[in-house]
Coordinates of N, CA and C in Angstrom, one line a residue:
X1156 N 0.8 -1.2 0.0 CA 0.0 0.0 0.0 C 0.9 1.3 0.0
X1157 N -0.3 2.3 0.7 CA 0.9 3.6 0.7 C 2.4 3.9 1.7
X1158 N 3.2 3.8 0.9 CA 4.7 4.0 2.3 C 4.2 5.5 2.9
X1159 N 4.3 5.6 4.6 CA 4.2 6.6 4.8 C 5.4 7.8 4.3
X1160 N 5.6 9.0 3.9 CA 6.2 10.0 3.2 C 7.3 10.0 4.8
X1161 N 8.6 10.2 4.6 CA 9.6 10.7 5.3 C 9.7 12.3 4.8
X1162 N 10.2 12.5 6.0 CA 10.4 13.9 6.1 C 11.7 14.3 5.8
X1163 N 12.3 14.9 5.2 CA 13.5 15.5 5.0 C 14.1 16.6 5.7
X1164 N 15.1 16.6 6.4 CA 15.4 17.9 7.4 C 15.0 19.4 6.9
X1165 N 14.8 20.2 7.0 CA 14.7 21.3 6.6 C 16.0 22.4 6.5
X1166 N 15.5 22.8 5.6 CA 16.8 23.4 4.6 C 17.3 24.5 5.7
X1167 N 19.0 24.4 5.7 CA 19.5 25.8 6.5 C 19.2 27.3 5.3
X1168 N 18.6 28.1 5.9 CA 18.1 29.4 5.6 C 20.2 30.0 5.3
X1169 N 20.5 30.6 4.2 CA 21.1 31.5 4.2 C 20.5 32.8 4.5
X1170 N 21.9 34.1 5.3 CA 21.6 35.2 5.9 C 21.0 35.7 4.5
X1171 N 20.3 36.6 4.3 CA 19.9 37.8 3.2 C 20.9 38.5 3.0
X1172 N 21.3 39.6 2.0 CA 22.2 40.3 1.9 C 23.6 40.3 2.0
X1173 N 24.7 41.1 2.0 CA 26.0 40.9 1.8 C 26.7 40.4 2.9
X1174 N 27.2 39.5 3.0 CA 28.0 39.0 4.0 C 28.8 40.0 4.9
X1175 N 28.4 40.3 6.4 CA 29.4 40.8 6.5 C 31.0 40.5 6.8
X1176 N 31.4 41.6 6.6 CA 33.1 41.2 7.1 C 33.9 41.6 7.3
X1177 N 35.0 41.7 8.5 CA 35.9 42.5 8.9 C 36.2 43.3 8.7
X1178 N 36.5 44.6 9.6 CA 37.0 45.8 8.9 C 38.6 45.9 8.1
X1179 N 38.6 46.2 7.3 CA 39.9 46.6 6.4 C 41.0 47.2 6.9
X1180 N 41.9 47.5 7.2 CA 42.6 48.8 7.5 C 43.2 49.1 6.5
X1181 N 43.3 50.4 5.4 CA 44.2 51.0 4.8 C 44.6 52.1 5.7
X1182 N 46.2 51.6 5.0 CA 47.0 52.5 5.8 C 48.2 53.2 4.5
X1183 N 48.2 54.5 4.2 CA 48.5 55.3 3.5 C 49.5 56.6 3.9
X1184 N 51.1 56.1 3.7 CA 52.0 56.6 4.1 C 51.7 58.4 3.0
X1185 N 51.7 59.3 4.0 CA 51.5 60.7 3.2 C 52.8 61.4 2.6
X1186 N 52.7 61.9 1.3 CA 53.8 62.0 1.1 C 54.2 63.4 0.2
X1187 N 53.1 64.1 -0.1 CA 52.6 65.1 -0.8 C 51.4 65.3 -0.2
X1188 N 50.8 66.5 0.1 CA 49.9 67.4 0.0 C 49.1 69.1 -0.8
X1189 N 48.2 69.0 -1.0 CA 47.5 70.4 -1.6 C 46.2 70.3 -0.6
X1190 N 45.9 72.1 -0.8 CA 45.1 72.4 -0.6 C 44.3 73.3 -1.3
X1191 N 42.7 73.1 -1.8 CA 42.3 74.3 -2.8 C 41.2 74.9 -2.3
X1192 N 41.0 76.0 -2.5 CA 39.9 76.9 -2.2 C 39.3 77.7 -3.1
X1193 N 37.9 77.9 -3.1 CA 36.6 78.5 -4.1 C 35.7 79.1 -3.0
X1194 N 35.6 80.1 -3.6 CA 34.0 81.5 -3.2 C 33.7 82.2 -4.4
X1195 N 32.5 82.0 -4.0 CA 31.1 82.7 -4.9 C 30.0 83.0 -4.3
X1196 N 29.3 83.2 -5.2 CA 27.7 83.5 -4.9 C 27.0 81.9 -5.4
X1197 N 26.6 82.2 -4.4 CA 25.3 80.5 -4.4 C 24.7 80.2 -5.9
X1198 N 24.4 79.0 -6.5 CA 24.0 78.9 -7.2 C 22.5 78.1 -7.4
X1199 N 22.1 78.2 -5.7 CA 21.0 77.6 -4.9 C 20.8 78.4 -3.1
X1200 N 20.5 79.4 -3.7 CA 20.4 80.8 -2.1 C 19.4 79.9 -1.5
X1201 N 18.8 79.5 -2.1 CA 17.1 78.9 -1.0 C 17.9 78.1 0.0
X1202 N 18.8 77.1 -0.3 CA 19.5 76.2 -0.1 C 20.7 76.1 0.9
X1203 N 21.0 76.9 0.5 CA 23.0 77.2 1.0 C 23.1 78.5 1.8
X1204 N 22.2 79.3 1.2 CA 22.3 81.3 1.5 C 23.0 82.0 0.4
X1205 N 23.5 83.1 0.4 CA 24.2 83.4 -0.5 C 25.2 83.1 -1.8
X1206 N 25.7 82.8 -0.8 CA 26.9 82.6 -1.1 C 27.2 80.6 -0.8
X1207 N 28.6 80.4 -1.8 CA 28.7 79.2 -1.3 C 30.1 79.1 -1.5
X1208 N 31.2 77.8 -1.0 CA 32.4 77.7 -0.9 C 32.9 76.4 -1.2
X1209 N 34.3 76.0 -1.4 CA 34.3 74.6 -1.8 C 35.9 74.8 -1.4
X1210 N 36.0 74.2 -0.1 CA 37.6 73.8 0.2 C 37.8 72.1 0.2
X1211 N 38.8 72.0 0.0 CA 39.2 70.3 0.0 C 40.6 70.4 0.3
X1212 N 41.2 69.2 0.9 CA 42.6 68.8 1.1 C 43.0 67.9 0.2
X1213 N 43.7 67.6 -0.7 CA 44.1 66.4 -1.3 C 45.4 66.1 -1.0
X1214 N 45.4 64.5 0.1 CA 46.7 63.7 -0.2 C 47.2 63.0 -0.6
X1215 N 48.7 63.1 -1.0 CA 49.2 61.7 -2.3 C 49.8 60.9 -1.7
X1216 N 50.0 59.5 -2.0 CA 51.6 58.7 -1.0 C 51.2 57.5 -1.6
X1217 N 51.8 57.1 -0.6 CA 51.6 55.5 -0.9 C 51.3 54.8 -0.2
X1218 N 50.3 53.4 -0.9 CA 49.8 52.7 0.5 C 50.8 51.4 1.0
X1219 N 50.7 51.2 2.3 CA 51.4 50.5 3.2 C 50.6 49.3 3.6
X1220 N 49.4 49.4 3.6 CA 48.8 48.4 4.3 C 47.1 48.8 3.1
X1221 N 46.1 47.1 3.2 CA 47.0 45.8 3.1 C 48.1 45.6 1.8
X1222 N 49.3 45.1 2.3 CA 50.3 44.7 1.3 C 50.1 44.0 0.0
X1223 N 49.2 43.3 0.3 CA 49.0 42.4 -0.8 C 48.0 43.6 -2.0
X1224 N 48.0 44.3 -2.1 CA 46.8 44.9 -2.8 C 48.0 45.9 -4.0
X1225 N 47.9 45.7 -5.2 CA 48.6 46.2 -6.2 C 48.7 47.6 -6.4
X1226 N 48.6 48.2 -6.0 CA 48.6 49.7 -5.8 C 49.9 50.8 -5.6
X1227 N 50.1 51.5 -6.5 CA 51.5 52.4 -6.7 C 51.6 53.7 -6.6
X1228 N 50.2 54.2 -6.2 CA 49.7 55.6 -6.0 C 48.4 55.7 -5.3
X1229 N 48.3 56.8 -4.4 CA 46.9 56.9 -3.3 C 46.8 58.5 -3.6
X1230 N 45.7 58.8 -3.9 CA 44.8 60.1 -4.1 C 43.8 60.2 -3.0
X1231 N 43.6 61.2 -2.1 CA 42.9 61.0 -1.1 C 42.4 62.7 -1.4
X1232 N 40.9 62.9 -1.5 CA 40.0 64.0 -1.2 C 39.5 64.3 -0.4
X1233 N 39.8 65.1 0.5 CA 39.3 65.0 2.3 C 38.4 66.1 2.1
X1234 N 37.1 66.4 1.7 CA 36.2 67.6 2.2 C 35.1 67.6 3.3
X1235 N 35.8 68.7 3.4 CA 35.1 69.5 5.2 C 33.4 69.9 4.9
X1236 N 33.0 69.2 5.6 CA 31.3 69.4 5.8 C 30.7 70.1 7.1
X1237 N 30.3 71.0 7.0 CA 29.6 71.7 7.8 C 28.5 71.4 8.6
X1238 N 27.9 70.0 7.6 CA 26.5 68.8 8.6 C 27.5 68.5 9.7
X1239 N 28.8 68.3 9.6 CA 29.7 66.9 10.6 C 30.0 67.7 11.5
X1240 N 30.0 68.9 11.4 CA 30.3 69.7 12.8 C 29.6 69.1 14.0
X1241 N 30.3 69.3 15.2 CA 29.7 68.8 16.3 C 28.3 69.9 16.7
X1242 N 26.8 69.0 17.1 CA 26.0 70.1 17.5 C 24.9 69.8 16.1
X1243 N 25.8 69.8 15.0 CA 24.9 69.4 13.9 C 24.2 68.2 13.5
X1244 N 25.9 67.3 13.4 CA 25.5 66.0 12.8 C 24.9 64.7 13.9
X1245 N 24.3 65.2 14.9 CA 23.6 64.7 15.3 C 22.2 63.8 14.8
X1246 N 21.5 64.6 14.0 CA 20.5 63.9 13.3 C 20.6 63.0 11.7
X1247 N 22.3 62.8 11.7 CA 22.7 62.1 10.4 C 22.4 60.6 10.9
X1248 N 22.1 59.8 10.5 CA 22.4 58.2 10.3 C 23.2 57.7 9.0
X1249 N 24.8 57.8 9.3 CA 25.6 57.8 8.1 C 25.4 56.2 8.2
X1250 N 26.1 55.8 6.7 CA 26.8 54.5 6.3 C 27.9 54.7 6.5
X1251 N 28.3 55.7 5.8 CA 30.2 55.4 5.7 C 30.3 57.2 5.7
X1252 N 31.5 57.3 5.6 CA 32.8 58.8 5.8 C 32.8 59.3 4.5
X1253 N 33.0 58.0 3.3 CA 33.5 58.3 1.7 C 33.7 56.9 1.4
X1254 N 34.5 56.6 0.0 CA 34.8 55.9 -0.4 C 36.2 55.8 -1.3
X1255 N 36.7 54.6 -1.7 CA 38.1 54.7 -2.1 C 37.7 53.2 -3.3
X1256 N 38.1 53.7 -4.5 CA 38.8 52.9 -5.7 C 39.9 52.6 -6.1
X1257 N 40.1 51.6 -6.6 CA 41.2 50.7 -6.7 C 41.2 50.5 -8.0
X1258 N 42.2 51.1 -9.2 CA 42.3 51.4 -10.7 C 43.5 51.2 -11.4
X1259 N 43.5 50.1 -12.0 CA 45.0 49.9 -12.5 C 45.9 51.0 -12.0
X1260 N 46.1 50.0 -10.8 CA 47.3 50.5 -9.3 C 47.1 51.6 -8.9
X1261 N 45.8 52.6 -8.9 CA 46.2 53.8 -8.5 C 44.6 53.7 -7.6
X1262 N 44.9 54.2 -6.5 CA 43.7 54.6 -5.3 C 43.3 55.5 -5.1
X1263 N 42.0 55.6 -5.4 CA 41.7 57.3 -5.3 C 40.1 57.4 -4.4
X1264 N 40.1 58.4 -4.0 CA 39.2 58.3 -2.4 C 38.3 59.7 -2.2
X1265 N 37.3 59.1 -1.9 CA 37.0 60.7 -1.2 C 36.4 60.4 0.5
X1266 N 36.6 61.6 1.1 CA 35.8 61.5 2.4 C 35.7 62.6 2.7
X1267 N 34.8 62.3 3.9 CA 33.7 64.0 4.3 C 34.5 63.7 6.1
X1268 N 34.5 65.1 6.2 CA 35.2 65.2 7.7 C 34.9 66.6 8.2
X1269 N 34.6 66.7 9.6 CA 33.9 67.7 10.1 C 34.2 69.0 9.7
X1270 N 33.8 70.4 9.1 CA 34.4 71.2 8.5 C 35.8 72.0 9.8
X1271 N 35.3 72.3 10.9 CA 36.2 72.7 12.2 C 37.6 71.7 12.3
X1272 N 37.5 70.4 12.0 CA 39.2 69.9 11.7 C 39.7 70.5 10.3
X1273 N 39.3 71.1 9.4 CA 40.4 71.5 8.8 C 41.6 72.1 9.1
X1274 N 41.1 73.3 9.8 CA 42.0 74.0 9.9 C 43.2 73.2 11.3
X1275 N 43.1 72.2 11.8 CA 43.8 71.4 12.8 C 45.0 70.6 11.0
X1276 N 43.9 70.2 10.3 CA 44.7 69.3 9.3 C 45.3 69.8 8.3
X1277 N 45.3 71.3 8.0 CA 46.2 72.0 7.9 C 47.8 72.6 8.2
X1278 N 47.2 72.7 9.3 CA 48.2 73.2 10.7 C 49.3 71.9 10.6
X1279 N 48.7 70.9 10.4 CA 49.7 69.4 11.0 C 50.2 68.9 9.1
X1280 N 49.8 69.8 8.1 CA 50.4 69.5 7.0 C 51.8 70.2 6.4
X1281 N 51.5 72.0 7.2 CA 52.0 72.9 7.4 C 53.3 72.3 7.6
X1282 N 53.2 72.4 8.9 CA 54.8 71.7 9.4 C 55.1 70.5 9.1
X1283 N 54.7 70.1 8.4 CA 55.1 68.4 7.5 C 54.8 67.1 9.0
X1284 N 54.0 67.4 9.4 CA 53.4 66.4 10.6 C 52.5 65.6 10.4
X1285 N 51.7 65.8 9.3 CA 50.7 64.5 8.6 C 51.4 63.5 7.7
X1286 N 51.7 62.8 8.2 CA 52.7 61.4 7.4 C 51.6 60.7 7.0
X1287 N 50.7 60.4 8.2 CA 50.1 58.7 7.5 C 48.4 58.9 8.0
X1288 N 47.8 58.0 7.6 CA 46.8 58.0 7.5 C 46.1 56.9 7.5
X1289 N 44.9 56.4 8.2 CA 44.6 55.2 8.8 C 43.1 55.1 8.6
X1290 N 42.6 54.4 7.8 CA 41.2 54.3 6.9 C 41.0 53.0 7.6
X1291 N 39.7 53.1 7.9 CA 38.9 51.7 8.1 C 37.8 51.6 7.5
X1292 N 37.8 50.2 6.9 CA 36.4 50.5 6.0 C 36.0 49.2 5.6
X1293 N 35.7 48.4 4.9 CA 35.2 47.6 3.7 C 36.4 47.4 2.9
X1294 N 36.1 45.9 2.7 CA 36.9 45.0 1.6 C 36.4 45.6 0.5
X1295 N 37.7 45.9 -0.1 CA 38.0 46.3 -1.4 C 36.6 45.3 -2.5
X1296 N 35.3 46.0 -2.9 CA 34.8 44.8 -3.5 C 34.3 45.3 -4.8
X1297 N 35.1 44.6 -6.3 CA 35.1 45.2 -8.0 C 35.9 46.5 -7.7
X1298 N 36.5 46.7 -6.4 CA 37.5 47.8 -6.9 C 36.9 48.9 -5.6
X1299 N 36.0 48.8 -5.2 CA 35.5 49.8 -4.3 C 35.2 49.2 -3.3
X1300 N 35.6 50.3 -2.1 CA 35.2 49.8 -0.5 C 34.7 51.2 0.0
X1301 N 33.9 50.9 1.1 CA 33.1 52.2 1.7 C 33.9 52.3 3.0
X1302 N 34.5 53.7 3.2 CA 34.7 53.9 4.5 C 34.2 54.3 5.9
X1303 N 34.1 54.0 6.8 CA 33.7 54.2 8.0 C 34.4 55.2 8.8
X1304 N 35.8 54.9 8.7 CA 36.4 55.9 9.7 C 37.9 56.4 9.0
X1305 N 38.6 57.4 9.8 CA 39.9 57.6 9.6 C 40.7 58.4 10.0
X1306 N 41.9 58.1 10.4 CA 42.5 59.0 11.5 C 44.1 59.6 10.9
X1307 N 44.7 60.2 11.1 CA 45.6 60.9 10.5 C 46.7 60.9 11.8
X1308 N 48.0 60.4 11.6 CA 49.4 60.1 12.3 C 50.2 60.8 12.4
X1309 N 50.9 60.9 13.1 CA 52.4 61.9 12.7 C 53.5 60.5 12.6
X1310 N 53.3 59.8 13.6 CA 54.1 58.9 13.4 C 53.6 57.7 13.7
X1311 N 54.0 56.4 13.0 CA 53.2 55.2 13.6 C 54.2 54.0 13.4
X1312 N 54.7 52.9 14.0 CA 55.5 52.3 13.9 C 55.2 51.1 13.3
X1313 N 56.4 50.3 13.2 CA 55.2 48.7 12.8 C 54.5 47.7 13.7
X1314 N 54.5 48.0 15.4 CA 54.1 47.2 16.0 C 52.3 48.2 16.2
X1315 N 52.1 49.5 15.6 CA 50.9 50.0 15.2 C 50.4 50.1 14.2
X1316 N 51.0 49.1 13.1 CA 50.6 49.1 11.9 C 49.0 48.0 12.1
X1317 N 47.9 48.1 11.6 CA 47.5 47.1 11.7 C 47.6 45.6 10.8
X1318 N 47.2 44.4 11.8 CA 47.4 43.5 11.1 C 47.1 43.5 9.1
X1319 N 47.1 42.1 9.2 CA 47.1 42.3 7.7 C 45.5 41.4 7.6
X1320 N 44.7 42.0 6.8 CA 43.4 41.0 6.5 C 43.2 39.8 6.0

């Protein structure tokens, strides 16, 4: 007659969405710096107010960490936001800081950082005191990773380098 039906275990559910995974560390020895500045009149007064401005820092060097990653030149766009001030960016729910690409060998980045540290990351470029620079973010993924954080060195040795991923 009829065999009663067996049951087969039930399938393990994979998580939804992208796997997560460890943070990255790039670490980007500084080696060159600029700095550029723009003023005008607003091109959106409702918006901005009168007037509007566009400062950025750009640093060049080379990366140090992770080693294994092909890369022979780092471009780094650091602009100062006025949301990130302290007092303001309170009501932000970020994902990340910026982001950084990875292009036949050459790395190029941007990130947003509170407008009030410029003039600190200035100061420490001035006197040649900004050497290195310490990105945490996202595995490099099709060439791009998102960053979360990043701190700026005067000096950092190899037992503060971070591991390797």
């Amino acid at each position: 007659m009829d065999k009663p039906k067996v049951k087969s275990p039930p399938r393990r559910k994979r998580p939804r969405g992208r796997p997560k995974n460890d943070p990255v560390y790039y670490v980007v020895a500084v080696e060159d710096w600029d700095w550029g500045f723009w003023f005008g009149v607003s091109n959106m007064p409702e918006r901005n107010g009168p007037y509007d401005d566009y400062r950025h820092l750009n640093l060049r060097g080379r990366l140090l960490r992770p080693a294994k990653l092909k890369c022979e030149e780092v471009e780094l766009h650091i602009l100062p936001d006025k949301r990130l001030d302290e007092g303001v960016r309170e009501q932000n729910r970020p994902v990340s800081i910026g982001h950084i690409n990875l292009r036949k060998a050459r790395m190029d980045g941007i990130l947003s950082m509170p407008a009030d540290a410029l003039p600190l990351l200035l100061t420490l470029a001035t006197a040649e005191k900004l050497r290195f620079m310490v990105m945490q973010g996202e595995r490099l993924r099709y060439g791009s990773a998102a960053i979360k954080s990043f701190r700026v060195e005067m000096n950092i040795g190899e037992d503060d380098l971070p591991d390797e991923a």
